[in-house]
Coordinates of C-alpha atoms in Angstrom, one line a residue:
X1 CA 66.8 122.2 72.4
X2 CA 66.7 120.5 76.2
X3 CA 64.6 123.6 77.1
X4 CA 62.1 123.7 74.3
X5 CA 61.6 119.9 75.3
X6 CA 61.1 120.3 78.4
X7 CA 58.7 123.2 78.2
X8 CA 57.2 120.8 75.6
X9 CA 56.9 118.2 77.6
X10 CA 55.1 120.9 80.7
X11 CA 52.6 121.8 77.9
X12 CA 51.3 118.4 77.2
X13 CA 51.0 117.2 81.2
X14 CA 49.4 120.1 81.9
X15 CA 45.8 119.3 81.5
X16 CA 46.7 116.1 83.3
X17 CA 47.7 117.1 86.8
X18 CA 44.5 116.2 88.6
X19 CA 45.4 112.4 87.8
X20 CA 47.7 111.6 90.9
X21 CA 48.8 108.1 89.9
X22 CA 51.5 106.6 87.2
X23 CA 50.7 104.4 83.8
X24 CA 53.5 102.6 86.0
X25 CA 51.1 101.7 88.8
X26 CA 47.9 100.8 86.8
X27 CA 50.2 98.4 84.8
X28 CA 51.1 96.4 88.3
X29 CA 47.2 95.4 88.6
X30 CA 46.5 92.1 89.1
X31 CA 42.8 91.2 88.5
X32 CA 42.0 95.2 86.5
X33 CA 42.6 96.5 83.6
X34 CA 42.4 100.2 82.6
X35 CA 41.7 102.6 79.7
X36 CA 43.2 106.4 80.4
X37 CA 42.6 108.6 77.6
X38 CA 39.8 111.2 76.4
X39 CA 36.3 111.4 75.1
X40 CA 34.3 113.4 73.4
X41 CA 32.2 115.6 76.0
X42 CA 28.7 114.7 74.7
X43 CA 29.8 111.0 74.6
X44 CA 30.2 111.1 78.2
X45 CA 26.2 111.2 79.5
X46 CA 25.9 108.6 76.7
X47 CA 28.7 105.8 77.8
X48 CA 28.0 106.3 82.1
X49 CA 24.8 104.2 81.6
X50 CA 25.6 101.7 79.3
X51 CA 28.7 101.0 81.6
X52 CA 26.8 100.9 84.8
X53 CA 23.9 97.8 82.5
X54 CA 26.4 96.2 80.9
X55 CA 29.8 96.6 82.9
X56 CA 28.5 97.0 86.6
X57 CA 32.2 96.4 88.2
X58 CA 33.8 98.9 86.1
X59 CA 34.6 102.5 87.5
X60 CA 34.4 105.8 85.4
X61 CA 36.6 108.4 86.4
X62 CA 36.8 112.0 85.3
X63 CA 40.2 113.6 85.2
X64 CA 39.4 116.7 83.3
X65 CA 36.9 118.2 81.4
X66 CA 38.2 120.1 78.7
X67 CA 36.3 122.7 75.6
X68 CA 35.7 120.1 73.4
X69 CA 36.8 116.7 74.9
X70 CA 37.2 115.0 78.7
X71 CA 40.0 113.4 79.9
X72 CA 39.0 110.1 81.8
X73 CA 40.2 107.3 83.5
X74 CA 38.3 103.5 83.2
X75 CA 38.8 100.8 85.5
X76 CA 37.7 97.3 84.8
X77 CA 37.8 93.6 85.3
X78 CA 40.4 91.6 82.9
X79 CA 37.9 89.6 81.8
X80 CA 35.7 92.5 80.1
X81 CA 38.8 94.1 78.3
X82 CA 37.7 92.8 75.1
X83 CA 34.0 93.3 75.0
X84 CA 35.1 97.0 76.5
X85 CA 37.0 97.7 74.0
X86 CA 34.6 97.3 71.5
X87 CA 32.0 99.8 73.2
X88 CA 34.5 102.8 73.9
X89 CA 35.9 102.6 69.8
X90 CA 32.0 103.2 69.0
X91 CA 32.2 105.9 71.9
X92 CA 35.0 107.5 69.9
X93 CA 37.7 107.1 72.9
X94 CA 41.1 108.1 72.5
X95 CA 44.0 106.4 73.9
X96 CA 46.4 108.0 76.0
X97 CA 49.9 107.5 74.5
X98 CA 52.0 109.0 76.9
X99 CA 53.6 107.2 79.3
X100 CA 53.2 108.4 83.2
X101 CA 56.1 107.2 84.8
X102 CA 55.3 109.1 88.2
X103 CA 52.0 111.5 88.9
X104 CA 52.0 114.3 86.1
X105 CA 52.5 116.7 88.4
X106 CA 55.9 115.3 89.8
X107 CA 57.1 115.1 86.3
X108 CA 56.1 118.8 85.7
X109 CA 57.8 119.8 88.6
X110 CA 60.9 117.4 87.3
X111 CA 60.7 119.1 84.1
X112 CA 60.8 122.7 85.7
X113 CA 63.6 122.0 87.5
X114 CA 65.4 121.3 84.4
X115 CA 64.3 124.6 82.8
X116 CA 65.4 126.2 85.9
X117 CA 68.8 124.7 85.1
X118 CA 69.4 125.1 82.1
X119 CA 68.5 128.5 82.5
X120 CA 71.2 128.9 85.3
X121 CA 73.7 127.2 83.2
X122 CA 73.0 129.7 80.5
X123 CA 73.4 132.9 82.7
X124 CA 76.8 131.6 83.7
X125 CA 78.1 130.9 80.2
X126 CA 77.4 134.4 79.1
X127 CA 79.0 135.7 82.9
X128 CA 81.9 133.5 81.5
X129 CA 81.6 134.7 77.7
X130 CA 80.7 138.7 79.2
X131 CA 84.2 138.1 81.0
X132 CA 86.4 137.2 78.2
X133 CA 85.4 139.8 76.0
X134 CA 88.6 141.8 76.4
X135 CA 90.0 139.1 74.6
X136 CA 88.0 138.6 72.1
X137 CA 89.9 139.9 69.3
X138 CA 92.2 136.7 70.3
X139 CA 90.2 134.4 70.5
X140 CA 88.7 135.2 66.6
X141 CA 92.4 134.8 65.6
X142 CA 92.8 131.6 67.7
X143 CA 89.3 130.6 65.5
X144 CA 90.4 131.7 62.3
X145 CA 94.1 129.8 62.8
X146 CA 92.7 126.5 64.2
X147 CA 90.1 126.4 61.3
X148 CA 92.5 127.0 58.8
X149 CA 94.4 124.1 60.2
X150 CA 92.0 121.7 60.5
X151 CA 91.3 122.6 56.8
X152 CA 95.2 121.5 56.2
X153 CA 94.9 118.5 57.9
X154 CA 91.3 117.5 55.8
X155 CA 93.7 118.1 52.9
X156 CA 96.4 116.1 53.6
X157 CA 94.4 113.1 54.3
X158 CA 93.3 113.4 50.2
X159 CA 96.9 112.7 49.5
X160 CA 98.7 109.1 49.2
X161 CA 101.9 109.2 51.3
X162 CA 104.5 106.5 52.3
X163 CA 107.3 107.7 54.4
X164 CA 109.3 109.8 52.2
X165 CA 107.2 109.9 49.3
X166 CA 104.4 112.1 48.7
X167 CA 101.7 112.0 46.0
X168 CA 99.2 114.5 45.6
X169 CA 96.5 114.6 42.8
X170 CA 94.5 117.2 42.2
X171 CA 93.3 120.6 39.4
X172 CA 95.0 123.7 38.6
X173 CA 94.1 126.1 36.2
X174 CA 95.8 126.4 32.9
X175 CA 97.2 129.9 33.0
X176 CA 98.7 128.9 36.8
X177 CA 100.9 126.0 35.9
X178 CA 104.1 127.5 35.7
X179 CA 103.7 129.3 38.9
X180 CA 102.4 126.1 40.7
X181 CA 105.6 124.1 39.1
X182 CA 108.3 126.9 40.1
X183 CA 106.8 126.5 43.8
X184 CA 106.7 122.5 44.2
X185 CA 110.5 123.2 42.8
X186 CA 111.7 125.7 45.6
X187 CA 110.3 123.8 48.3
X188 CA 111.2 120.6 47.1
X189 CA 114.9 121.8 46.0
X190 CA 113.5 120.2 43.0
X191 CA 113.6 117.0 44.1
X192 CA 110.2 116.2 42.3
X193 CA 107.9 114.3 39.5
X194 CA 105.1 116.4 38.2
X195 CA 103.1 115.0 35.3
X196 CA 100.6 116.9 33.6
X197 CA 97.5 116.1 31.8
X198 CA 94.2 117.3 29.9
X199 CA 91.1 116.5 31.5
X200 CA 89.8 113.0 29.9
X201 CA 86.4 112.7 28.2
X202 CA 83.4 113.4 30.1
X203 CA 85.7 113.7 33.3
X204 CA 84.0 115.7 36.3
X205 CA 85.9 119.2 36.2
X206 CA 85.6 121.9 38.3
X207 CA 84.5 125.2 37.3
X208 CA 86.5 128.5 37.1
X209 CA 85.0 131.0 35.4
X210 CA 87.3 134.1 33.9
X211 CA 85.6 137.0 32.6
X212 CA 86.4 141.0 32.5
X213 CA 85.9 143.5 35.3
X214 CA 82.0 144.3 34.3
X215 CA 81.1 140.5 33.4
X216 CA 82.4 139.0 36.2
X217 CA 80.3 141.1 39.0
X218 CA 77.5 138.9 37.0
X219 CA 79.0 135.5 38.1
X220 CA 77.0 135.3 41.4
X221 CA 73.3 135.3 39.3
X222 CA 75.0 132.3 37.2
X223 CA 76.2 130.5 40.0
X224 CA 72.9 130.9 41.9
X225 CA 71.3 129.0 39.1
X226 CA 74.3 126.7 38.1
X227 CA 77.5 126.8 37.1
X228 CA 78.6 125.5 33.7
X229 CA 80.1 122.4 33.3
X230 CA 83.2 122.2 31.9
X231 CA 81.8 121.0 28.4
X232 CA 79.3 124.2 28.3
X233 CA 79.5 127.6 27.2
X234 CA 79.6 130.3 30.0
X235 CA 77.0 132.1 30.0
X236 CA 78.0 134.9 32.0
X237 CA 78.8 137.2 29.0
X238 CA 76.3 136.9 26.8
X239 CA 73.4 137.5 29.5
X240 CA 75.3 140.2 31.0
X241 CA 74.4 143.0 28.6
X242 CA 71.0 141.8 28.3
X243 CA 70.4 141.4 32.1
X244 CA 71.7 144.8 32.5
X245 CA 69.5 146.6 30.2
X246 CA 66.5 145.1 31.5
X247 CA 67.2 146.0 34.8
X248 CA 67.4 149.6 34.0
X249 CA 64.3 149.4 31.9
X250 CA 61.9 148.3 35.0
X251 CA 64.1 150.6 37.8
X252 CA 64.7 153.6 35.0
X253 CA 65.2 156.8 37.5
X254 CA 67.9 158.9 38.0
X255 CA 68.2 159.7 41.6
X256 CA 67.0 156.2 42.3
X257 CA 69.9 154.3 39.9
X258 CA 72.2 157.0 41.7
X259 CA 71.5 156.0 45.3
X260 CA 72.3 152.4 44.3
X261 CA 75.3 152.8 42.6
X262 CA 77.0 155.2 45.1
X263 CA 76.1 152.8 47.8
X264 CA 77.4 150.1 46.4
X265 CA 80.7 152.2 45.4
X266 CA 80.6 153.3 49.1
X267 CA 80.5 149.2 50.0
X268 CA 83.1 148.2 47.8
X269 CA 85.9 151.1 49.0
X270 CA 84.4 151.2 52.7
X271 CA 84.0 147.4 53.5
X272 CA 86.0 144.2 53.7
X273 CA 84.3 142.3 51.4
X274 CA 84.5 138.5 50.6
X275 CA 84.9 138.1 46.8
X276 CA 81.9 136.8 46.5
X277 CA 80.2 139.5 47.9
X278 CA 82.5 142.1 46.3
X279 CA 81.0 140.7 43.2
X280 CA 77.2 141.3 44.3
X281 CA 78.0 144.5 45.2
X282 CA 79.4 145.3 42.1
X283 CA 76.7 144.1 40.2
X284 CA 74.3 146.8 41.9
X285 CA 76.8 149.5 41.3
X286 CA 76.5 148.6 37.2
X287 CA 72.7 147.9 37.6
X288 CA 72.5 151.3 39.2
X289 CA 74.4 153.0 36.3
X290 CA 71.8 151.2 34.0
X291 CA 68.7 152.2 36.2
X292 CA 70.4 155.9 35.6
X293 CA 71.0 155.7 31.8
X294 CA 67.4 154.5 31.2
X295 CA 65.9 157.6 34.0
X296 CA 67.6 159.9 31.3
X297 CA 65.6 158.4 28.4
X298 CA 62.7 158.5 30.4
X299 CA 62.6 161.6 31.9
X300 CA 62.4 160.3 35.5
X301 CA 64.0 161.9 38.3
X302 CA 62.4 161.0 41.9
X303 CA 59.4 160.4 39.2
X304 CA 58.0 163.9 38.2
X305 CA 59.6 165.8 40.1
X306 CA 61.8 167.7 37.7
X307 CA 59.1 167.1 34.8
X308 CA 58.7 170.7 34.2
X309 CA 62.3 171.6 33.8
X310 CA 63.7 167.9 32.1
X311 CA 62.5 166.8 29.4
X312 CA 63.2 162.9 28.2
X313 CA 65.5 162.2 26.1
X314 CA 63.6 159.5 24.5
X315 CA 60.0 159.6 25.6
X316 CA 57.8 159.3 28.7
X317 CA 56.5 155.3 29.4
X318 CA 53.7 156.9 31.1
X319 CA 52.4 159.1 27.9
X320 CA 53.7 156.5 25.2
X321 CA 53.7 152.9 26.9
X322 CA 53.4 151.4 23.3
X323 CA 56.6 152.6 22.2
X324 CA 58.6 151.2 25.0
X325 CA 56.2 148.0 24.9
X326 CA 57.5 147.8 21.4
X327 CA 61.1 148.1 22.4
X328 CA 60.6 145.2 25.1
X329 CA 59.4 142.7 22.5
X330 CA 62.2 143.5 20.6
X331 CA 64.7 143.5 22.9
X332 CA 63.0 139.9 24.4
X333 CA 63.4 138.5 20.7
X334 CA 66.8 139.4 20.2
X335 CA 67.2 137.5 23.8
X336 CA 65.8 134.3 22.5
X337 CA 67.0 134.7 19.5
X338 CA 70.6 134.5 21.2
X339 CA 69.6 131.4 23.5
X340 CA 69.1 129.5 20.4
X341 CA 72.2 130.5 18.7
X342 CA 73.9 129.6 21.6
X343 CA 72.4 126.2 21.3
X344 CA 72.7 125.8 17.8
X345 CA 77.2 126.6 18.9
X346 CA 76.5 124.1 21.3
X347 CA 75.7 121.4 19.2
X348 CA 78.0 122.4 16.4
X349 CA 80.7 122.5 18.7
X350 CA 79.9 118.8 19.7
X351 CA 79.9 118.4 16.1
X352 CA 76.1 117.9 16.0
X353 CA 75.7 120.1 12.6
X354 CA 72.5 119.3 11.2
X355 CA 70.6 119.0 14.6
X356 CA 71.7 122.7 14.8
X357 CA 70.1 123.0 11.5
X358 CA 67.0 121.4 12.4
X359 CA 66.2 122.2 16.0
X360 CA 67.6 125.9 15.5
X361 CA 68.0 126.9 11.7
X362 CA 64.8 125.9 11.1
X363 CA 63.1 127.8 13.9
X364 CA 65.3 130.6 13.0
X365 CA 63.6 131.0 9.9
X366 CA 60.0 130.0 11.1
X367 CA 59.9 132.6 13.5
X368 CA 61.2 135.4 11.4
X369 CA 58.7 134.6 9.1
X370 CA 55.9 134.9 11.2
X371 CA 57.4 138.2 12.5
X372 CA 57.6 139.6 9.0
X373 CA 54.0 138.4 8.0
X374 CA 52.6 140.3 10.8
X375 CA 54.7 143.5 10.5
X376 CA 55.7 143.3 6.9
X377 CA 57.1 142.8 4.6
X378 CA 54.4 140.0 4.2
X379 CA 55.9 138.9 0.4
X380 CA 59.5 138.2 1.8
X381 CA 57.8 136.6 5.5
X382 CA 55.5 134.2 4.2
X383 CA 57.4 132.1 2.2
X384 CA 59.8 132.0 5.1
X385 CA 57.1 130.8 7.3
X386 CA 55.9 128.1 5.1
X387 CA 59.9 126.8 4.7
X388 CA 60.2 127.1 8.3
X389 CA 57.5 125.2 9.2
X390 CA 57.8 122.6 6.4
X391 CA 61.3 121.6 7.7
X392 CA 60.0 121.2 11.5
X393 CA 57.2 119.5 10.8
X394 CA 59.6 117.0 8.6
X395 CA 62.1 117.3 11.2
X396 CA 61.2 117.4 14.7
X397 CA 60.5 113.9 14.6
X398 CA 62.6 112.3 13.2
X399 CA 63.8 110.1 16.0
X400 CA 60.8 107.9 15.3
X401 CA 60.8 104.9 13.3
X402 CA 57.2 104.9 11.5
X403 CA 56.7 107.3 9.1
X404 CA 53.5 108.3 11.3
X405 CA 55.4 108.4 14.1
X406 CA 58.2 111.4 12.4
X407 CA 55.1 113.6 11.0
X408 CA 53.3 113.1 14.5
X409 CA 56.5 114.0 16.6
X410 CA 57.0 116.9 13.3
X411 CA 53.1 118.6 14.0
X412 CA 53.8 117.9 18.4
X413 CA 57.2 120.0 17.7
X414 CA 55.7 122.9 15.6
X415 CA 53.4 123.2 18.3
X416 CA 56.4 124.7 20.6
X417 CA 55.5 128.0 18.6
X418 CA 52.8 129.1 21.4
X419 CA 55.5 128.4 24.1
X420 CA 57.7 131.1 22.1
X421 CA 54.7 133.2 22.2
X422 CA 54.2 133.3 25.6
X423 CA 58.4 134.0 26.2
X424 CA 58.0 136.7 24.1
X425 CA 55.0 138.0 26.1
X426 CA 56.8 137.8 29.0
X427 CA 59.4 140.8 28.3
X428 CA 56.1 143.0 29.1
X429 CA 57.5 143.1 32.6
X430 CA 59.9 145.2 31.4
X431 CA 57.5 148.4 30.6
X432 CA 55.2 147.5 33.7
X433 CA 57.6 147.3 36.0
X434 CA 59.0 151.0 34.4
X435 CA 55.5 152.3 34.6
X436 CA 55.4 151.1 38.0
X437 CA 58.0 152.9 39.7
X438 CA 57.4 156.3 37.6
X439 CA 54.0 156.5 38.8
X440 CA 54.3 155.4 42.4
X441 CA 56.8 157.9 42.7
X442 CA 54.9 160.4 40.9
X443 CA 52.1 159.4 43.9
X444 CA 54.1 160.3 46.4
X445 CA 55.3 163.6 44.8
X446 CA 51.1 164.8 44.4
X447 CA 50.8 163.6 48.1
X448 CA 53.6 165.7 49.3
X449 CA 52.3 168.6 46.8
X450 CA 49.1 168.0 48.5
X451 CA 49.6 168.4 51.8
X452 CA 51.6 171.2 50.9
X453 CA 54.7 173.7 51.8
X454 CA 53.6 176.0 54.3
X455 CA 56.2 176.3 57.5
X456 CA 53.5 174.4 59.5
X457 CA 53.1 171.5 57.4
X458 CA 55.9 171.2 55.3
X459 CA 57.9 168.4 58.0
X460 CA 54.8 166.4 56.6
X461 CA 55.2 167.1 53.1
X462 CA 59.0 166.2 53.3
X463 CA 58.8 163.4 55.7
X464 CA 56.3 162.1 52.9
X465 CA 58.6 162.5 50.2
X466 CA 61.7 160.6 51.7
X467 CA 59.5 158.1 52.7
X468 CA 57.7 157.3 49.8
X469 CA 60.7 156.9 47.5
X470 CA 62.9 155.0 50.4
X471 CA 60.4 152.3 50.0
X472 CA 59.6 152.9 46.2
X473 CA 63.5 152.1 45.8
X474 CA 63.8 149.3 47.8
X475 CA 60.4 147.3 46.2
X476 CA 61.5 148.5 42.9
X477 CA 65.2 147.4 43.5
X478 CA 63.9 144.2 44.5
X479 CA 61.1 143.5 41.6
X480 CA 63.4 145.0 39.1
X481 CA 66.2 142.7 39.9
X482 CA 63.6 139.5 40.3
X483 CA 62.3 140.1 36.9
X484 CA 65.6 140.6 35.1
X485 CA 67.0 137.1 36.8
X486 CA 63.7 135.6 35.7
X487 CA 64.1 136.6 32.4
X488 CA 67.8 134.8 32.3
X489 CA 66.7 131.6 34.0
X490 CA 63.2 130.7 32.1
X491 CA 63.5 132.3 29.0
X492 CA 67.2 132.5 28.4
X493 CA 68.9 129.6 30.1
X494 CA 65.6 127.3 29.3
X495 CA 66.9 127.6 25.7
X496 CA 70.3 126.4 25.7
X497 CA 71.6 125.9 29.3
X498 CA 72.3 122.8 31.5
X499 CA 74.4 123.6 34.0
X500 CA 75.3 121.5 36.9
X501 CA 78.8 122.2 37.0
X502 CA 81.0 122.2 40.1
X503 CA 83.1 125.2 41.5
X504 CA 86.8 125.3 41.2
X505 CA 87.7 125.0 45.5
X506 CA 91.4 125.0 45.6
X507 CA 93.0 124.6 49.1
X508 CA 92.9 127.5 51.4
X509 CA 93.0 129.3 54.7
X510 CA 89.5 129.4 56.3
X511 CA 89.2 133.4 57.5
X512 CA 85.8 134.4 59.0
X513 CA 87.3 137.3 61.1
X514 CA 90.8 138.2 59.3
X515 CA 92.2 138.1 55.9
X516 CA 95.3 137.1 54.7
X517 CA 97.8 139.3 52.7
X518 CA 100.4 138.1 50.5
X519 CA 103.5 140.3 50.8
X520 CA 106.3 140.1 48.4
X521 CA 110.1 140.4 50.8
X522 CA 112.6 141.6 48.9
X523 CA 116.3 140.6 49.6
X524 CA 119.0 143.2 50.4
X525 CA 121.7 141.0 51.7
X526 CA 122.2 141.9 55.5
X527 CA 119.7 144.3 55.7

């Protein structure tokens, strides 16, 4: 930071170092005054006569002449200051801020010095750092143990202690009571109180979310949007499935979903993962599964390549985009569809019953209805519609006092149904994202084809090939895993989900470099 200012601070004296005097010294003038700052260039040939008519005892000075602007210096009597003032502000002159406390050029110099400095300082903290590096291994344990400490002493000062009591207050998680009780016993000799108690009403309680092996590599895409709070359905499990599918949809190739898994299972054995990101990674290695299921039903392997020889075992995106169009906007109303029911749990479960009826079992109804008007069959959808969209309209506002105001807020309600339309829209992603990666790949395939597999070319052709589907993976990776968390966080969570819950942090060593393992000793007597 003291470098960057200081080569800061050489930039802006630069165009300065012709003047050879301080703002210090032109203060000390008795009887003058002066105005050091810059002018527009074509103001200059304007302002020299009018000073020299009006202000014969001042003195113009040119410091610099710059591309669009010159840097001058005025000198005048006391007694003009105001009237001067006046004629440079119609001259557009601007003020110098910057204080000169000794000739710009000294203070350059001053300033160089202290880059020169600093830079020597630098060079002899790596020479130090370069000659400790045989121990750094210690050191990172030396880190890692006073870290953990400090954490243990940040702890302690949370708890209320006189001199032989102690009293700690704090969360544990429900299925860990016992073992937390039998541990305050055997180091207290169980010389202890322990009282506990159910969270109270609208009390702030951390988070732990518990799910199974294949929901909980999903935990990081909640927890990047919010975690629950304590009073709010998780989630996790329901958007899993969904988030999974529709990841596979848009990605949807064989070798591509197979790279990604088998890296991500090459992570997880290979690397020493925090849980967090043993978690991420896991989530790619199911992702990568779907992105292989949905290659299958597509036909898609490295695009066309084996198009000849495989056929798809459901169709080909590329030849029949409608049918997989078709399958999105089902699949993206069954999504909604389950937002709102978990709403409509929500407010059950708060026991909120007819609001579920209203805000959900009503729209229920209303949107099936317009689903089965428009695909059939049109006797059973319409009057669906109609009693779907009597009951908003004569619900939606019914917060409002006036009778006027209930069938306005009723018709402002209904008018959500174009906001459902355009959710429902949305889920298109998921066959243009599919096409996508099918027929770049397939582009890269015709330009390898093209350039052809004769012994002198074929380096090209190959060198093509990798290439192109390296970076068709990665942007497809990328986009196909945007989209599907989009999907969650607007369409899904927008329906039901508040969030804004705080994680479960219990107490614990702070490791950067090692990691602790818990080892059970056994007693054999003398042994």
């Amino acid at each position: 930071i003291e470098r960057s200012k200081a080569t800061a601070e050489i930039e802006s004296l630069r165009p300065w170092t012709a003047f050879d005097a301080s703002t210090t010294d032109l203060n000390e003038l008795v009887f003058a005054g002066y105005a050091l700052g810059s002018l527009p260039t074509a103001e200059i040939e304007l302002l020299t006569p009018v000073l020299q008519n009006q202000f014969p005892d001042a003195e113009l000075e040119i410091i610099q002449p710059l591309k669009e602007e010159t840097l001058i210096l005025i000198l005048y009597h006391h007694d003009d200051q105001e009237e001067l003032s006046g004629l440079l502000k119609n001259h557009n002159f601007t003020k110098q801020p910057q204080v000169f406390e000794a000739p710009p050029s000294r203070m350059m110099a001053a300033s160089q010095e202290r880059i020169d400095s600093l830079n020597l300082e630098q060079s002899c903290v790596i020479d130090a750092i370069r000659d400790h590096s045989q121990s750094l291994d210690e050191l990172k344990l030396i880190r890692d143990y006073y870290a953990s400490e400090i954490r243990k002493v940040h702890g302690s000062e949370q708890m209320a202690h006189t001199e032989h009591v102690l009293l700690a207050e704090g969360w544990v998680a429900g299925e860990r009571v016992t073992e937390l009780e039998s541990l305050i016993s055997s180091l207290t000799r169980e010389d202890y109180a322990i009282e506990l108690t159910d969270p109270a009403e609208n009390e702030d309680v951390p988070v732990l979310l518990k799910n199974n092996f294949f929901v909980e590599a999903f935990e990081p895409v909640t927890a990047m949007y919010s975690l629950p709070s304590y009073y709010e359905t998780d989630p996790t499990p329901v958007y899993a499935p969904f988030m999974f599918v529709f990841f596979g949809m848009m990605l949807s190739d064989v070798a591509y979903g197979f790279f990604l898994s088998a890296g991500s299972f090459w992570a997880l054995k290979t690397m020493d993962l925090k849980e967090n990101h043993r978690k991420f990674v896991k989530l790619f290695f199911f992702l990568g599964l779907s992105a292989i299921f949905f290659g299958v039903l597509y036909g898609s392997y490295f695009g066309d390549v084996f198009s000849g020889f495989i056929r798809p075992a459901w169709l080909d995106p590329a030849a029949d985009p409608l049918s997989v169009l078709k399958a999105a906007i089902v699949m993206g109303g069954i999504h909604l569809f389950t937002g709102l029911g978990i709403k409509a749990y929500n407010l059950m479960k708060r026991g909120h019953v007819l609001d579920a009826v209203f805000d959900i079992g009503f729209w229920y109804v209303t949107l099936t209805g317009a689903v089965l008007v428009l695909f059939g069959p049109e006797q059973i959808g319409r009057p669906m519609l109609i009693a779907g969209v009597l009951g908003l309209v004569l619900t939606q506002g019914r917060e409002n006092k006036s009778l006027f105001g209930k069938l306005a807020g009723g018709f402002f309600g209904l008018y959500s149904i174009t906001g459902y339309l355009g959710d429902v829209l949305s889920y298109s992603r998921l066959l243009a994202l599919g096409l996508a990666t099918g027929l770049i790949g397939s582009s890269f395939n015709l330009l390898a084809r093209l350039v052809g597999f004769s012994p002198l070319v074929i380096v090209f052709a190959v060198i093509i090939f990798l290439g192109g589907h390296t970076f068709n993976l990665l942007i497809n990776i990328l986009g196909a895993y945007v989209h599907a968390v989009r999907l969650q966080y607007l369409e899904f969570f927008g329906k039901f989900y508040t969030g804004g819950g705080r994680a479960f942090a219990p107490l614990s060593s702070e490791m950067k470099y090692h990691t602790l393992i818990k080892q059970e000793v056994s007693d054999h007597g003398n042994d």
